[in-house]
Coordinates of C-alpha atoms in Angstrom, one line a residue:
Chain N
M1 CA 184.2 24.9 195.1
D2 CA 180.7 26.7 197.0
M3 CA 179.0 23.7 195.7
N4 CA 175.4 25.5 196.6
A5 CA 176.7 28.2 193.5
I6 CA 177.0 25.3 191.1
S7 CA 174.3 23.3 191.8
R8 CA 171.9 26.2 190.9
S9 CA 173.8 27.9 188.2
V10 CA 173.6 23.9 186.9
A11 CA 169.4 24.1 187.4
K12 CA 169.8 27.4 186.1
L13 CA 170.5 25.7 182.1
A14 CA 168.8 22.9 183.3
R15 CA 165.6 25.2 183.4
L16 CA 164.3 24.1 187.0
E17 CA 163.8 25.7 189.9
L18 CA 164.6 24.5 193.2
S19 CA 164.1 26.1 196.5
E20 CA 166.9 26.3 199.3
E21 CA 165.9 23.3 200.7
E22 CA 166.0 21.2 197.3
V23 CA 169.5 23.8 196.6
T24 CA 171.5 21.6 199.9
T25 CA 170.1 18.4 199.1
F26 CA 171.2 18.7 195.4
S27 CA 174.5 19.3 197.0
D28 CA 175.4 16.8 198.8
Q29 CA 174.7 14.8 196.1
L30 CA 177.0 16.3 194.1
K31 CA 179.4 17.0 195.7
Q32 CA 179.3 12.5 196.6
V33 CA 179.6 11.7 192.5
L34 CA 182.5 15.2 191.9
T35 CA 184.5 12.7 195.2
Y36 CA 184.2 10.0 193.1
I37 CA 185.0 11.2 189.3
D38 CA 188.8 12.7 192.0
Q39 CA 188.6 9.1 192.9
L40 CA 189.3 8.5 188.3
Q41 CA 190.8 11.3 188.0
S42 CA 194.0 10.1 190.5
V43 CA 194.4 6.6 187.8
P44 CA 197.4 7.1 186.0
E45 CA 196.7 8.5 182.3
S46 CA 199.3 5.7 181.2
S47 CA 197.5 2.8 182.5
L48 CA 194.6 3.8 180.3
G49 CA 194.1 3.3 176.2
A50 CA 192.5 5.2 173.6
P51 CA 188.8 7.0 175.4
L52 CA 186.2 5.3 174.4
Y53 CA 183.2 7.1 172.9
H54 CA 180.4 4.2 172.4
P55 CA 180.0 0.7 173.7
L56 CA 180.0 0.0 170.1
E57 CA 183.0 -0.9 167.8
L58 CA 181.0 -0.7 165.0
P59 CA 181.3 2.2 161.9
T60 CA 178.4 4.8 161.5
L61 CA 175.6 2.9 159.0
L62 CA 175.3 5.2 156.3
R63 CA 172.1 6.3 154.1
E64 CA 172.2 7.5 149.9
D65 CA 171.4 11.3 149.6
Q66 CA 167.6 10.6 148.7
A67 CA 164.6 13.0 150.0
K68 CA 161.4 11.7 150.2
T69 CA 158.3 13.2 149.6
P70 CA 157.2 15.5 152.9
Q71 CA 153.9 13.6 153.9
L72 CA 150.4 15.5 154.1
D73 CA 147.3 15.1 156.6
S74 CA 143.6 14.1 155.1
E75 CA 143.3 18.3 155.6
G76 CA 146.9 18.8 152.9
R77 CA 148.7 20.4 155.7
P78 CA 152.3 18.8 157.3
S79 CA 151.8 15.7 159.1
M80 CA 153.6 16.4 161.9
L81 CA 151.6 19.5 163.1
S82 CA 150.0 16.2 164.6
A83 CA 151.9 16.7 167.7
A84 CA 151.1 20.3 168.2
S85 CA 150.0 21.2 171.1
Q86 CA 145.8 21.2 170.5
T87 CA 144.6 24.4 171.5
D88 CA 147.0 27.4 171.3
G89 CA 150.7 25.4 169.7
L90 CA 150.1 26.8 166.2
I91 CA 149.7 29.7 163.7
G92 CA 149.3 28.6 159.7
T93 CA 150.5 25.7 160.0
A94 CA 153.8 27.6 161.9
Y95 CA 154.5 26.4 165.7
K96 CA 153.6 29.1 167.4
V97 CA 155.6 29.5 171.5
P98 CA 156.2 32.1 174.2
P99 CA 157.5 35.5 172.5
I100 CA 161.3 35.6 171.8
L101 CA 162.6 39.4 171.9
Chain T
M1 CA 197.8 56.8 167.8
Q2 CA 196.1 54.3 166.0
S3 CA 198.9 52.4 164.5
E4 CA 201.0 51.4 167.7
F5 CA 196.9 48.7 167.6
E6 CA 196.7 46.3 165.0
A7 CA 193.5 44.0 164.8
V8 CA 193.5 40.0 165.4
I9 CA 190.8 38.3 163.2
G10 CA 189.3 34.5 163.3
L11 CA 186.9 33.2 161.1
E12 CA 184.3 30.7 161.6
V13 CA 181.9 29.8 158.4
H14 CA 178.8 27.6 157.9
C15 CA 177.9 25.9 154.7
Q16 CA 174.9 24.5 154.4
L17 CA 176.1 21.4 151.8
S18 CA 174.3 21.7 148.7
T19 CA 172.4 17.8 149.1
R20 CA 169.2 16.7 148.5
S21 CA 168.0 16.0 152.0
K22 CA 168.9 16.0 155.0
I23 CA 171.9 15.7 157.3
F24 CA 170.1 12.7 160.3
C25 CA 166.9 11.8 157.2
A26 CA 165.5 11.7 154.2
C27 CA 163.8 14.6 154.7
P28 CA 164.3 17.7 151.5
A29 CA 167.0 20.4 152.4
R30 CA 166.6 22.3 149.2
M31 CA 163.9 23.8 147.9
T32 CA 162.6 23.1 144.8
E33 CA 165.2 25.5 142.0
G34 CA 163.6 29.1 141.5
Q35 CA 161.5 28.7 145.2
S36 CA 163.4 30.3 148.4
V37 CA 162.9 30.3 151.8
A38 CA 159.7 31.6 152.3
D39 CA 158.3 29.9 149.5
I40 CA 157.6 27.0 150.9
T41 CA 155.2 26.2 153.7
P42 CA 156.0 25.9 157.2
N43 CA 158.0 22.9 158.6
L44 CA 156.8 21.3 155.0
N45 CA 159.8 19.4 155.4
T46 CA 160.2 17.8 158.5
C47 CA 160.0 15.2 160.1
P48 CA 160.3 12.9 164.0
V49 CA 164.0 12.9 163.6
C50 CA 164.3 16.6 162.4
T51 CA 161.2 17.6 165.0
G52 CA 163.3 15.6 167.8
Q53 CA 160.6 12.7 168.6
P54 CA 161.5 10.0 171.2
G55 CA 162.4 7.9 170.2
A56 CA 163.9 8.3 166.3
L57 CA 167.2 7.9 165.1
P58 CA 169.4 10.0 163.1
V59 CA 171.1 8.3 160.0
L60 CA 174.3 10.6 159.1
N61 CA 173.6 10.8 155.3
K62 CA 176.4 8.9 153.0
K63 CA 176.7 12.7 150.9
V64 CA 177.4 15.5 153.8
V65 CA 180.4 13.5 154.5
E66 CA 181.8 13.7 151.1
Y67 CA 181.0 17.3 150.4
A68 CA 182.8 18.0 154.2
V69 CA 185.7 15.9 153.3
L70 CA 185.9 17.6 149.7
A71 CA 186.4 21.0 152.0
G72 CA 188.6 19.4 153.7
L73 CA 190.7 18.2 150.3
A74 CA 190.5 21.0 148.7
T75 CA 191.5 23.2 152.0
H76 CA 194.7 20.5 152.7
C77 CA 193.4 19.9 155.9
E78 CA 194.1 16.3 157.7
I79 CA 191.3 14.8 157.2
Q80 CA 190.3 12.2 159.8
M81 CA 189.8 8.9 160.3
H82 CA 187.9 9.0 162.8
S83 CA 184.9 11.5 164.6
V84 CA 182.6 11.3 166.9
F85 CA 179.8 13.5 166.5
S86 CA 178.8 15.2 169.8
R87 CA 175.2 16.5 171.6
K88 CA 175.8 20.8 172.0
N89 CA 173.0 21.3 174.4
Y90 CA 170.7 24.5 174.4
F91 CA 167.4 25.9 174.7
Y92 CA 166.3 27.8 172.0
P93 CA 163.0 27.2 170.3
D94 CA 164.5 26.3 167.0
L95 CA 166.5 23.1 168.4
P96 CA 163.4 20.4 168.9
K97 CA 166.2 18.3 170.8
G98 CA 167.1 21.4 173.2
Y99 CA 170.8 19.8 171.9
Q100 CA 172.0 20.5 168.3
I101 CA 174.1 17.1 166.9
S102 CA 177.5 18.6 166.5
Q103 CA 181.2 17.6 166.6
Y104 CA 183.3 18.9 169.7
D105 CA 187.3 16.8 169.9
L106 CA 186.5 14.7 167.5
P107 CA 185.5 16.7 163.8
V108 CA 185.9 15.1 160.4
C109 CA 188.9 16.9 158.6
G110 CA 191.8 19.1 161.0
K111 CA 194.4 21.6 160.2
G112 CA 194.9 22.4 156.6
W113 CA 195.3 26.4 155.9
L114 CA 194.2 28.5 151.8
E115 CA 195.8 31.4 149.5
I116 CA 194.4 34.0 150.3
P117 CA 195.4 36.8 147.1
G118 CA 197.8 39.2 149.0
G119 CA 199.8 42.8 148.0
S120 CA 202.7 41.6 146.7
A121 CA 202.8 37.3 147.6
P122 CA 199.3 35.1 148.6
K123 CA 198.3 35.3 152.3
R124 CA 198.8 31.1 154.1
I125 CA 195.5 31.2 156.4
G126 CA 195.7 28.7 159.0
I127 CA 191.9 26.9 158.9
T128 CA 192.0 25.2 162.9
R129 CA 189.0 21.9 161.8
I130 CA 185.7 22.1 160.0
H131 CA 183.5 20.1 161.2
L132 CA 180.2 18.9 160.6
E133 CA 176.8 19.5 162.8
E134 CA 172.9 20.2 161.5
D135 CA 171.4 23.9 160.7
A136 CA 169.0 24.7 163.4
G137 CA 165.3 25.6 162.7
K138 CA 164.0 29.3 162.3
N139 CA 162.4 31.4 164.5
V140 CA 159.8 34.9 163.6
H141 CA 158.7 37.4 166.1
E142 CA 155.6 38.9 165.9
V143 CA 154.0 40.9 168.9
G144 CA 152.7 38.5 171.6
Y145 CA 154.2 35.3 170.2
S146 CA 157.2 34.0 167.6
A147 CA 156.8 31.4 165.3
V148 CA 159.0 28.4 164.3
N149 CA 160.3 26.9 161.6
L150 CA 161.9 23.7 161.5
N151 CA 161.8 23.1 158.2
R152 CA 166.3 24.1 158.5
A153 CA 166.2 21.7 161.7
G154 CA 168.6 19.3 160.3
V155 CA 169.9 20.5 156.7
P156 CA 173.5 19.7 157.5
L157 CA 176.5 22.4 157.3
I158 CA 180.2 22.5 157.6
E159 CA 181.9 25.1 160.1
I160 CA 185.4 26.5 158.7
V161 CA 187.7 27.3 161.4
S162 CA 190.6 29.5 161.0
E163 CA 193.3 30.2 162.4
P164 CA 193.5 33.7 164.3
E165 CA 195.8 34.6 161.2
M166 CA 194.5 38.3 159.6
F167 CA 195.5 41.5 160.6
S168 CA 192.8 43.4 158.3
A169 CA 189.2 43.9 157.3
E170 CA 191.0 43.4 153.7
E171 CA 191.8 40.1 154.8
A172 CA 189.0 38.9 156.3
G173 CA 187.6 40.0 152.9
A174 CA 189.9 38.2 151.2
Y175 CA 189.5 35.0 153.7
L176 CA 186.3 35.3 152.7
R177 CA 185.4 35.9 148.8
T178 CA 188.2 33.2 148.0
L179 CA 186.4 30.6 150.7
H180 CA 183.7 30.8 149.0
S181 CA 184.6 30.9 145.7
L182 CA 186.6 27.3 146.5
V183 CA 183.2 26.6 148.6
V184 CA 181.0 26.8 145.3
T185 CA 183.6 25.5 142.9
L186 CA 183.0 22.2 145.0
G187 CA 180.2 22.2 143.9
I188 CA 179.5 21.8 147.6
C189 CA 177.1 24.8 148.0
D190 CA 174.7 26.8 146.4
G191 CA 176.9 30.1 148.5
N192 CA 173.7 32.4 148.3
M193 CA 174.6 34.6 150.7
Q194 CA 170.7 36.2 151.3
E195 CA 169.4 32.4 151.9
G196 CA 171.7 31.9 154.7
N197 CA 173.9 28.9 152.1
F198 CA 176.6 30.3 153.4
R199 CA 177.0 32.6 156.7
C200 CA 179.9 33.8 159.0
D201 CA 180.7 34.9 162.5
A202 CA 184.1 36.6 163.6
N203 CA 186.2 37.1 166.3
V204 CA 188.2 40.6 166.7
S205 CA 190.7 41.2 169.4
V206 CA 193.5 44.5 169.5
R207 CA 196.4 44.4 171.0
K208 CA 199.8 46.8 171.1
R209 CA 201.0 46.3 168.0
G210 CA 205.3 43.8 169.4
A211 CA 203.0 41.6 171.4
T212 CA 202.2 38.4 170.8
A213 CA 198.9 36.9 173.8
L214 CA 195.7 37.5 171.6
G215 CA 193.4 40.6 173.2
T216 CA 190.0 39.5 175.0
R217 CA 188.0 39.0 171.5
A218 CA 183.7 39.8 170.8
E219 CA 182.3 38.3 168.4
I220 CA 179.8 39.7 165.7
K221 CA 177.6 36.8 164.7
N222 CA 175.6 36.0 161.3
V223 CA 176.3 39.1 159.3
N224 CA 175.8 38.4 155.2
S225 CA 176.9 39.8 152.8
F226 CA 180.9 40.4 152.1
R227 CA 180.4 43.5 152.1
F228 CA 179.0 44.0 156.1
I229 CA 181.3 41.5 157.4
E230 CA 184.2 44.2 156.1
K231 CA 182.8 47.1 157.7
A232 CA 181.3 45.5 161.3
I233 CA 185.0 44.7 161.7
E234 CA 186.5 47.8 160.7
Y235 CA 183.7 49.1 163.2
E236 CA 185.1 46.8 166.0
I237 CA 188.1 47.5 165.1
Q238 CA 187.5 51.1 166.0
R239 CA 185.7 51.1 168.5
Q240 CA 188.2 48.6 170.7
I241 CA 191.1 50.6 169.4
Q242 CA 188.5 53.3 171.6
V243 CA 188.0 51.3 174.1
V244 CA 192.0 51.1 175.4
V245 CA 192.8 54.1 174.3
S246 CA 190.0 55.9 176.7
G247 CA 191.2 53.6 179.3
G248 CA 189.1 50.3 179.4
Q249 CA 188.5 47.2 178.5
V250 CA 187.1 45.0 176.2
V251 CA 184.8 42.5 177.6
Q252 CA 183.9 39.4 176.0
E253 CA 180.8 38.9 174.2
T254 CA 178.7 38.8 171.3
R255 CA 178.0 41.7 169.2
G256 CA 175.4 42.3 166.4
Y257 CA 176.5 44.3 163.2
D258 CA 173.8 47.0 162.7
S259 CA 174.3 47.8 158.6
D260 CA 171.6 51.0 158.5
K261 CA 173.9 52.8 161.4
N262 CA 176.7 50.3 160.5
V263 CA 178.6 50.6 164.0
T264 CA 177.6 46.8 166.1
L265 CA 176.2 46.3 169.6
S266 CA 176.4 44.5 172.7
Q267 CA 173.7 41.4 172.3
R268 CA 175.0 39.1 175.4
S269 CA 178.0 39.2 177.6
K270 CA 180.4 36.8 178.7
E271 CA 178.3 36.7 182.1
E272 CA 175.4 35.0 180.2
A273 CA 177.0 33.1 177.4
H274 CA 176.2 29.6 177.3
D275 CA 177.3 26.7 178.6
Y276 CA 177.1 24.2 176.4
R277 CA 177.6 20.9 178.0
Y278 CA 179.1 18.8 175.3
F279 CA 179.3 14.7 175.3
P280 CA 179.4 12.3 172.7
D281 CA 176.4 11.7 171.1
P282 CA 174.9 8.2 172.4
D283 CA 173.0 7.8 169.5
L284 CA 175.9 8.6 166.7
L285 CA 178.4 5.4 166.2
P286 CA 181.7 6.7 165.3
L287 CA 182.2 7.9 162.2
R288 CA 185.0 5.7 159.4
L289 CA 186.5 6.9 155.8
T290 CA 188.7 4.7 154.7
P291 CA 192.5 5.9 152.8
E292 CA 190.9 5.1 150.3
W293 CA 187.7 6.5 149.9
V294 CA 189.0 9.6 150.6
E295 CA 192.1 9.2 147.6
K296 CA 188.6 7.8 145.7
L297 CA 186.9 12.2 146.6
R298 CA 190.0 13.7 145.5
G299 CA 190.6 11.2 142.6
A300 CA 187.0 13.8 141.1
L301 CA 188.6 17.7 143.1
P302 CA 187.5 20.5 140.2
E303 CA 190.4 22.6 139.1
L304 CA 190.3 24.9 142.4
P305 CA 190.8 28.0 142.0
D306 CA 194.4 28.6 142.7
Q307 CA 195.4 25.4 140.7
K308 CA 192.9 27.8 137.4
R309 CA 194.9 30.7 138.4
A310 CA 198.1 28.8 137.9
R311 CA 197.1 28.0 134.1
Y312 CA 196.3 31.0 133.5
S313 CA 198.9 32.9 134.0
E314 CA 200.8 29.9 131.9
Q315 CA 198.7 29.1 128.6
Y316 CA 197.1 32.9 128.6
K317 CA 200.1 34.7 130.2
L318 CA 197.7 36.8 132.2
S319 CA 199.1 39.2 135.1
S320 CA 198.9 37.6 137.9
Q321 CA 196.1 39.9 138.7
D322 CA 194.1 38.9 136.3
A323 CA 194.2 35.4 136.7
G324 CA 193.9 36.0 140.3
T325 CA 189.8 38.4 139.8
L326 CA 188.7 35.3 136.7
S327 CA 190.2 32.7 138.9
N328 CA 187.9 33.7 142.0
S329 CA 184.8 33.7 140.3
K330 CA 183.0 31.1 139.3
S331 CA 180.9 32.6 136.6
L332 CA 183.4 34.8 135.8
S333 CA 186.2 31.9 135.0
D334 CA 183.6 30.3 133.5
F335 CA 182.5 32.1 130.7
F336 CA 185.8 33.4 130.4
E337 CA 186.2 28.9 128.8
R338 CA 184.3 29.5 127.2
T339 CA 185.1 32.3 125.1
I340 CA 188.4 31.0 125.1
A341 CA 187.8 28.0 123.1
L342 CA 186.3 29.5 119.9
F343 CA 189.3 32.0 119.2
P344 CA 191.8 28.2 117.2
A345 CA 194.9 27.0 118.9
G346 CA 197.6 28.5 118.6
D347 CA 199.2 32.9 120.7
L348 CA 195.8 32.9 122.9
S349 CA 197.2 35.9 125.2
A350 CA 195.9 39.2 122.9
P351 CA 192.6 37.2 123.2
A352 CA 192.8 36.1 125.8
K353 CA 193.6 39.5 127.3
A354 CA 190.6 41.2 125.8
I355 CA 188.2 39.2 127.0
V356 CA 189.3 39.5 130.8
N357 CA 188.7 44.0 129.9
F358 CA 186.1 43.8 128.9
L359 CA 184.6 39.9 131.4
T360 CA 186.2 42.7 134.5
G361 CA 185.2 46.3 133.4
E362 CA 182.2 46.5 130.9
L363 CA 180.5 43.0 131.4
T364 CA 180.9 43.0 135.3
R365 CA 179.6 46.9 135.0
L366 CA 176.3 46.2 133.2
S367 CA 176.1 43.4 135.1
S368 CA 175.6 44.4 139.1
E369 CA 174.2 47.6 137.2
A370 CA 171.0 46.0 135.8
S371 CA 171.0 43.2 138.7
V372 CA 171.8 40.8 136.0
E373 CA 174.0 37.2 136.5
L374 CA 175.9 36.9 133.2
A375 CA 175.0 33.8 132.5
Q376 CA 171.3 35.3 132.8
S377 CA 172.0 37.7 131.0
K378 CA 171.8 38.0 126.3
V379 CA 175.4 38.6 125.9
T380 CA 176.4 34.9 125.0
P381 CA 180.3 33.6 125.1
R382 CA 179.9 34.2 120.7
H383 CA 179.6 38.1 121.1
L384 CA 182.1 38.2 122.8
A385 CA 184.8 36.4 121.1
D386 CA 182.8 37.7 117.5
L387 CA 183.8 41.6 120.0
V388 CA 187.3 40.6 120.7
Q389 CA 188.1 39.8 116.9
V390 CA 186.5 43.1 115.5
S391 CA 187.9 44.6 117.7
L392 CA 192.1 43.0 118.0
S393 CA 191.2 43.6 114.9
G394 CA 190.6 47.1 114.1
V395 CA 187.3 46.9 112.6
I396 CA 185.8 48.7 115.4
S397 CA 188.0 51.7 118.0
S398 CA 188.3 51.4 121.6
S399 CA 184.8 53.4 122.5
G400 CA 182.7 51.5 119.5
A401 CA 183.6 47.9 120.7
K402 CA 181.8 49.3 124.6
Q403 CA 178.6 51.2 122.0
V404 CA 178.4 47.5 120.5
L405 CA 178.9 45.2 124.3
I406 CA 175.7 48.0 125.5
S407 CA 173.5 47.4 122.6
V408 CA 174.4 43.4 122.6
W409 CA 173.6 43.2 126.6
N410 CA 169.9 45.2 125.8
S411 CA 169.5 43.4 122.7
G412 CA 171.1 40.6 122.3
A413 CA 172.3 41.7 118.2
P414 CA 174.8 39.5 116.9
V415 CA 178.3 42.1 116.9
D416 CA 178.2 42.4 112.8
S417 CA 175.3 43.2 113.3
V418 CA 175.2 46.1 116.2
I419 CA 178.3 47.3 114.6
E420 CA 176.4 47.9 110.3
K421 CA 172.6 48.9 111.6
E422 CA 174.6 52.8 114.6
G423 CA 177.6 52.7 111.8
L424 CA 180.3 52.4 113.8
K425 CA 183.3 50.2 111.7
Q426 CA 186.4 52.8 111.0
V427 CA 187.7 53.8 108.6
S428 CA 190.7 52.5 107.5
D429 CA 190.2 53.2 104.0
V430 CA 193.3 55.5 103.1
G431 CA 192.2 56.6 100.2
A432 CA 188.8 58.3 102.6
L433 CA 191.4 58.9 105.5
E434 CA 194.1 61.0 103.3
P435 CA 192.0 64.3 102.3
I436 CA 190.4 64.4 105.6
V437 CA 193.8 64.5 107.1
Q438 CA 195.2 67.1 105.1
K439 CA 192.7 69.3 105.5
I440 CA 193.4 69.2 109.1
I441 CA 197.5 69.3 108.3
D442 CA 195.8 73.1 105.4
S443 CA 193.7 74.0 108.9
N444 CA 196.9 73.8 111.9
P445 CA 200.0 75.5 109.9
S446 CA 201.7 75.6 113.5
Q447 CA 201.3 72.4 114.9
A448 CA 202.2 70.4 111.9
A449 CA 205.5 72.1 111.9
E450 CA 206.1 71.7 115.6
L451 CA 205.0 67.7 114.7
K452 CA 207.8 67.6 111.7
A453 CA 210.0 69.5 114.3
G454 CA 210.2 66.8 116.4
K455 CA 207.5 67.9 119.0
E456 CA 206.0 63.8 118.6
K457 CA 203.4 65.1 121.7
L458 CA 201.5 66.3 119.2
M459 CA 200.6 63.7 116.9
S460 CA 198.2 63.0 119.5
F461 CA 196.2 66.7 118.9
F462 CA 196.0 65.4 115.1
V463 CA 194.8 62.1 115.5
G464 CA 191.6 63.8 117.5
Q465 CA 190.9 66.2 115.8
A466 CA 190.4 63.5 112.8
M467 CA 188.2 61.0 115.2
K468 CA 185.8 64.7 115.9
A469 CA 186.5 65.3 111.9
S470 CA 185.1 61.5 110.7
G471 CA 182.7 60.8 114.0
G472 CA 184.7 59.0 115.5
K473 CA 185.1 56.2 113.3
A474 CA 188.9 57.1 112.1
N475 CA 191.3 54.3 112.2
P476 CA 193.7 56.0 115.2
A477 CA 196.7 54.3 114.1
L478 CA 196.4 54.5 110.9
V479 CA 195.1 58.3 110.4
S480 CA 198.8 58.3 112.5
Q481 CA 200.4 57.3 110.0
I482 CA 199.3 59.0 107.3
V483 CA 199.9 62.0 109.2
K484 CA 204.0 61.5 109.5
K485 CA 203.4 60.4 105.4
L486 CA 201.7 63.6 104.8
L487 CA 204.0 66.1 106.3
A488 CA 207.1 63.6 105.1

């Protein structure tokens, strides 16, 4: 298992830029985590119960299907726009982001 | 060469559920009646939950669960009493949280099936699963930047995944049409493909006929019409066969369809394929259903297309093809039901057949030419019932009936007055027809002699001449009776 390659792949998926030194550091740490997981894998399945998907043993709450009227700010624009970058964050009422295509 | 190969197709269909609010928040999920998504102010229908603000928590919409269960019941799926929401992680500007809430290893519906019309008998296509998830927002790509609109983010979706059990583009098309009519009949999806309510991804592979292992597949993404998806699949099958025949290997990739050129183009290869790093969403507890709740929903199922098809064959003696065409279209079957209801009880097989002929023939043609839905046209079930009545009783000829229908389509005038105004009433008066027929016999003595001698085929000649002489108004059945009488 090429730990350095795995570290680079995870970093790429997380949009992180790693130096070669960092790749080595994290590869060592990652290896320890994976070794620990291997240890868990060696526990016989028959000794385990059903997988735990959530620590609370409660079912989810449900909401009735009622829609709220959209919130507007004092200028009559969608109120969520205040969360956009104040300098170059909007085009009309859409969020402006670097070109995708 | 090509018949050595067979295609294997599996489909993933995303249906937007027609709830009032989004799946995890109370933002409106539907646009006001008659308004398209494009008309809504970008980001109007958004809140901290569907824009992924820190600390905002999702709360599941009960109606969304019910709609997914209805879809599962109608497709004979195993309904799971315990299901779990997972995070599907990927980066894209239309996904504000950095993950989509979806279901992974424990979806709300497990294995089921759907029957599609086939050559001689219906064919059963397996359904792998149906799961719940949230829709993403929409990006508009401009020069130098992209604009993100999150009105669609958090709109509820069900994804219906089929088994790879279709072997041609036509079968894939039949599956989609059947599924579409099902979700529309259930009232859980608007089914407007142009608006993206009903979207389809197709997994296509080819293999040597007789092989059991699947070939490497390509995925065709988001094609927005039945016709285009069939064409895209057909193109992709031929492309893959060419690759294999010329000694190459099909690559696992995502391909887009260009309808102008009728080709599929590579968009993303496996090397760049996403690693979604699914894990159970800690913000949402498992979804638990109860058998009582599921049974209550089962009781609320409307009559489904396959039940409707069986009833039409039984009750009105319609052919399986006619019954299938009607039952697979909500608009046609609704119009049929409202029209046949105007006839007195009894044997309705003759009017039923006539109604189907008008609906699937002339009315479908008029409706598609004018791009007007039947229900929005000027033709009412009353018009159609009246038209069928006068056709069956011989008041007007079949060509006259077509003419009346076109007139009614344009004007909405009552059938009686159209017949009157356009002088389409058939002449069924022996006294008026006899002199006409006599004249034709007199001027065609040799044909008359041959017919009399037993050359029955010549009857159509005399009927045709009489129709011509009467300006198309003669009742053909009556003409042939008169010819026989006069030659006797």
